[in-house]
Structure formats: structure tokens, C-alpha cells
PDB file of C-alpha atoms in Angstrom:
ATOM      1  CA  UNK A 222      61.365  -2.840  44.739  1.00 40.00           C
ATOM      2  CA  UNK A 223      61.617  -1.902  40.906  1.00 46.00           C
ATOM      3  CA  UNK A 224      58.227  -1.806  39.306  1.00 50.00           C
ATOM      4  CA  UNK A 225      58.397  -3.422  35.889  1.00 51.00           C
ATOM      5  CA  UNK A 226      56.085  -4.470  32.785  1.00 56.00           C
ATOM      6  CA  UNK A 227      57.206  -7.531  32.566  1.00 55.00           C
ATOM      7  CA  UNK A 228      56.513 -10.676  30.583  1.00 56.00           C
ATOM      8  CA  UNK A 229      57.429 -14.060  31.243  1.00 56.00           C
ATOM      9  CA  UNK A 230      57.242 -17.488  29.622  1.00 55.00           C
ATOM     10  CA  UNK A 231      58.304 -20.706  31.405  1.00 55.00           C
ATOM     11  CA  UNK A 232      59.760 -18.452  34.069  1.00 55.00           C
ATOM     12  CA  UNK A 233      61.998 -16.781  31.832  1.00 56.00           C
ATOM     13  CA  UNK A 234      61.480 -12.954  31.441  1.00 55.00           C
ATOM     14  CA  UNK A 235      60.926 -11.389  28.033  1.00 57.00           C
ATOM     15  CA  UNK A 236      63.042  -9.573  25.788  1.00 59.00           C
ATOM     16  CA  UNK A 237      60.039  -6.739  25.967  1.00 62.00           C
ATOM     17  CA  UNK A 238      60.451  -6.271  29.647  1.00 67.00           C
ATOM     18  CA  UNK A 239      61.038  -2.865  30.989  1.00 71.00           C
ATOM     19  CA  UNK A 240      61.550  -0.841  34.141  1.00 74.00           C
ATOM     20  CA  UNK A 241      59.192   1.484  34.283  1.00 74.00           C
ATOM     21  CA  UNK A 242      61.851   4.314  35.138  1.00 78.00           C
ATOM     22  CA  UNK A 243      63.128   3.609  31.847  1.00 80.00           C
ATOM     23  CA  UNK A 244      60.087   3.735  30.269  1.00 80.00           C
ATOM     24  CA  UNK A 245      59.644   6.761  31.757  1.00 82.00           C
ATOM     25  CA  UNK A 246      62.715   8.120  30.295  1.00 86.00           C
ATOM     26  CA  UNK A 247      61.765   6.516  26.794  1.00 85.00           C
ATOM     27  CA  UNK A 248      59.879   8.467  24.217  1.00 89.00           C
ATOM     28  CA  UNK A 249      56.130   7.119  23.271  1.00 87.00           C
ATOM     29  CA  UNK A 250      56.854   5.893  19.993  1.00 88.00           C
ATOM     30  CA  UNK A 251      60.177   4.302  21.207  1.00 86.00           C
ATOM     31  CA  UNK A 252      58.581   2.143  23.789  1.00 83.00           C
ATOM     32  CA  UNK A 253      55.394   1.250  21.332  1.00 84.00           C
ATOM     33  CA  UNK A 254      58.242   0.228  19.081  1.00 83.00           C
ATOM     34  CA  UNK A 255      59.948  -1.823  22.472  1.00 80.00           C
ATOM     35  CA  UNK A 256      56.832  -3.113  23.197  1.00 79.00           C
ATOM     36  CA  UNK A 257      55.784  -4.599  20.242  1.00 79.00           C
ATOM     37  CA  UNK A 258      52.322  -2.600  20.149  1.00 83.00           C
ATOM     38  CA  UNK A 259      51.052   1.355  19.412  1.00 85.00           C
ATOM     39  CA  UNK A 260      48.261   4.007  20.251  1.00 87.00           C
ATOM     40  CA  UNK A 261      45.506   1.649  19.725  1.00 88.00           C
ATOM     41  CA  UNK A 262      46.828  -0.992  21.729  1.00 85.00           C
ATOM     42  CA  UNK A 263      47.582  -4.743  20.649  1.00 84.00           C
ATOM     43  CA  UNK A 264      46.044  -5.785  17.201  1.00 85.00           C
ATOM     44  CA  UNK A 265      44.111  -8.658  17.537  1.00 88.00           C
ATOM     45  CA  UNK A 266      46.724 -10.771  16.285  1.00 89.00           C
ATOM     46  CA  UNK A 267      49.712  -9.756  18.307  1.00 84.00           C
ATOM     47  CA  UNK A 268      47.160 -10.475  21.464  1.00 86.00           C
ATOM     48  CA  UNK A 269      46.094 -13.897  20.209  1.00 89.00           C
ATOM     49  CA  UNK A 270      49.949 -14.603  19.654  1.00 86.00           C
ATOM     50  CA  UNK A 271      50.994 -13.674  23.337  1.00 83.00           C
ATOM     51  CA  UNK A 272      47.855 -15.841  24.987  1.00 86.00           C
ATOM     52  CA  UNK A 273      49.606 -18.281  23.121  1.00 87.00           C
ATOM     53  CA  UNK A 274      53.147 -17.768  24.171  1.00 82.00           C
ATOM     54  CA  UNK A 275      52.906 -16.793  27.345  1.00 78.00           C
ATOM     55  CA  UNK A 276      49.431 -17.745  28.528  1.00 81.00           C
ATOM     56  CA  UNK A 277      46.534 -15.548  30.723  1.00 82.00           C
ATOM     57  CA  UNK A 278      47.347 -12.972  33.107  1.00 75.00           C
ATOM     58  CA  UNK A 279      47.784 -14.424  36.615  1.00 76.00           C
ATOM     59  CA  UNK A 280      47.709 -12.982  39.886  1.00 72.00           C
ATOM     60  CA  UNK A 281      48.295 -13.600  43.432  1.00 73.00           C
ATOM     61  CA  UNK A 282      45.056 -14.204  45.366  1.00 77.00           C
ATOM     62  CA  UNK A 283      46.671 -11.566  47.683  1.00 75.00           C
ATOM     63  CA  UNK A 284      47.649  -9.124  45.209  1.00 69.00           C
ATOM     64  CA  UNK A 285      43.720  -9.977  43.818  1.00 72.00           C
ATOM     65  CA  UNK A 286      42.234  -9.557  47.248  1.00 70.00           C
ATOM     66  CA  UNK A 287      44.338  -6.066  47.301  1.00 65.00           C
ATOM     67  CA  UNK A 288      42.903  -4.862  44.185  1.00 66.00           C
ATOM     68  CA  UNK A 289      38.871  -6.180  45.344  1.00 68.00           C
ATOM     69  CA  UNK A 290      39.435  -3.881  48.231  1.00 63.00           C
ATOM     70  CA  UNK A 291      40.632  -1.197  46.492  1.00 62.00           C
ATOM     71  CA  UNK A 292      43.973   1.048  45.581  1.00 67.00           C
ATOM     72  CA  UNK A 293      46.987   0.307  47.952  1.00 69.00           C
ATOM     73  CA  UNK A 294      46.281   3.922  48.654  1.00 73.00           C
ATOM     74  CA  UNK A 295      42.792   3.171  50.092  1.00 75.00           C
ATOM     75  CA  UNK A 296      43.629   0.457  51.999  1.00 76.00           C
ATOM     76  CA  UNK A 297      46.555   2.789  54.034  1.00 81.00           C
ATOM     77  CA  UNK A 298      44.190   5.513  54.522  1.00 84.00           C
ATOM     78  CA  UNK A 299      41.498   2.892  56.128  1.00 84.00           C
ATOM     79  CA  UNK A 300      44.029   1.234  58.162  1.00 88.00           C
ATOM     80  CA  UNK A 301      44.803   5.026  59.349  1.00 91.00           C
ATOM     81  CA  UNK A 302      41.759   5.933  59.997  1.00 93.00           C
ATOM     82  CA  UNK A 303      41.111   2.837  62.208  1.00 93.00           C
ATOM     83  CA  UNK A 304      44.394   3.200  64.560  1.00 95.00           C
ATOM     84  CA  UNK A 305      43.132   6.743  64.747  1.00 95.00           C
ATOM     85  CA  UNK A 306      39.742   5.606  66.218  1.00 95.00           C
ATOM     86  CA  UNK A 307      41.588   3.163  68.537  1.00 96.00           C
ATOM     87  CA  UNK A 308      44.344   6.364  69.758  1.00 96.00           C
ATOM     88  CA  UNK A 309      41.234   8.369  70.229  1.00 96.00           C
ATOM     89  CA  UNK A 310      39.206   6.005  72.096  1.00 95.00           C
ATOM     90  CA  UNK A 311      42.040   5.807  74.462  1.00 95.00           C
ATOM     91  CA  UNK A 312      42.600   9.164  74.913  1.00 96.00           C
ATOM     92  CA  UNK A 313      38.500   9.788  76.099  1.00 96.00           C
ATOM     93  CA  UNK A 314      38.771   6.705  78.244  1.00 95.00           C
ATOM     94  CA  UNK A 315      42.019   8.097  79.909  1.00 95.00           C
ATOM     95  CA  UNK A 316      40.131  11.686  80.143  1.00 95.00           C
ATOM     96  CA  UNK A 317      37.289   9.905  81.470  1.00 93.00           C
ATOM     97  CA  UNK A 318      38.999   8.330  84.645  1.00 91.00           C
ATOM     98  CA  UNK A 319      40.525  11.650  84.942  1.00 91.00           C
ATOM     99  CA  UNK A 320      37.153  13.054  85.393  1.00 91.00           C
ATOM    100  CA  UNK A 321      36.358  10.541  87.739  1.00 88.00           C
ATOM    101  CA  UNK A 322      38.997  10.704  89.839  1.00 87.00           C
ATOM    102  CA  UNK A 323      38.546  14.728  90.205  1.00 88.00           C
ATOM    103  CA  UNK A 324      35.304  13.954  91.192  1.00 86.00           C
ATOM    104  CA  UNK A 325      35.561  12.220  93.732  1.00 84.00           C
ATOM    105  CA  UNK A 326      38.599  14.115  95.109  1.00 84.00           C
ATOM    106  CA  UNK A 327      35.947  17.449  94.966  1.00 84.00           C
ATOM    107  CA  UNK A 328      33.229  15.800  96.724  1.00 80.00           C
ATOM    108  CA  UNK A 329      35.695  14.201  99.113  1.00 78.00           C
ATOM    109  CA  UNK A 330      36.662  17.648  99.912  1.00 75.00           C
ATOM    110  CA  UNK A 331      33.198  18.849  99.824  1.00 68.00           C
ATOM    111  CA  UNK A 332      32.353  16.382 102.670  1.00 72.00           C
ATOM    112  CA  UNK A 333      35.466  16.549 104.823  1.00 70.00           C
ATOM    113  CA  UNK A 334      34.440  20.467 104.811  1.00 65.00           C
ATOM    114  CA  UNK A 335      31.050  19.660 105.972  1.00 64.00           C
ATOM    115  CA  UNK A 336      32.168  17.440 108.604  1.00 50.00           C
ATOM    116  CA  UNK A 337      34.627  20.179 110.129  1.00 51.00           C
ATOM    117  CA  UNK A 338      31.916  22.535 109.967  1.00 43.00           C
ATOM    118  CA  UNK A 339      29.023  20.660 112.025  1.00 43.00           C
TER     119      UNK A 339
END
């Protein structure tokens, strides 16, 4: 999936949309030029004129509950981190009744031993 800035009016896209690989490409004062705005950001005007044209910024309420929670980034790393508690927890449960088992084959051993001796 391309990322893009990308505006939109009555489902239309923009003439000031832009890949964001191309911006990368494009110089600074080419893509302030491109995007109708410069260093200081949108005057007051050219903001008041876009509400109008094209209306708030909306989001998903997925895409918002993403961003609540944090970057993408932190949400992978916490989903990570919770599959590695649930590998590890399985791993000391499977040691466990390892344990166990030895155990009981020691004092099984242990007892047979006694028995031959008496």
C-alpha cells in the first residue's frame, strides 16, 4: 500500500495529492509550491479555504483507536511481547512436568532398590 497526502472532496482526490515517494524525491520548495503552502505552514486563509472545500479531517474509529493506543510500532512490540509470555509460559509448564515425571521415576527407583534390599 502507497502512503499518500492526499486530499479529497466529494470523493474525488485533489490535484495537490502526492505519493510520498515522490515527495520524497521532490525538493522542499517544489512541494511547498505543489502543496499550495510553505515553512510556516498554511496561512490562515488558505486553511479557512480548505475547511471549506473539503471539510474536517476524518478518521476511521479504527485507525483513531490505533493512534489512542499508540504508534503502529508500539502496538507490534506489545503484541510481541505478549506471545512471548504465552511461548514462555509453555515452555516452564512443559519443563515442569518434565521435572515431575523424573521425579517420580527417581523415587520409583529409590524404592524398588529398597525393596530388593530388605
Amino acid at each position: 500500500m502507497m502512503s499518500m497526502i492526499v486530499l479529497v472532496k466529494d470523493g474525488q482526490m485533489d490535484k495537490l495529492t502526492i505519493s510520498l515517494k515522490e515527495a520524497e524525491k521532490t525538493p522542499v520548495d517544489g512541494l511547498f509550491r505543489r502543496l499550495s503552502t510553505g515553512p510556516d505552514g498554511l496561512s490562515g486563509e488558505e486553511a479557512a479555504r480548505r475547511l471549506q472545500v473539503y471539510g474536517p479531517n476524518k478518521m476511521s474509529p479504527l485507525l483513531k483507536s490505533l493512534l489512542n493506543f499508540g504508534r503502529l510500532e508500539d502496538f507490534a512490540i506489545m503484541a510481541l511481547l505478549f506471545i512471548n509470555v504465552i511461548v514462555k509460559y509453555a515452555q516452564e509448564k512443559k519443563a515442569s512436568d518434565a521435572c515431575d515425571v523424573l521425579k517420580l521415576l527417581i523415587y520409583g527407583i529409590l524404592e524398588r532398590e529398597k525393596v530388593e534390599l530388605m
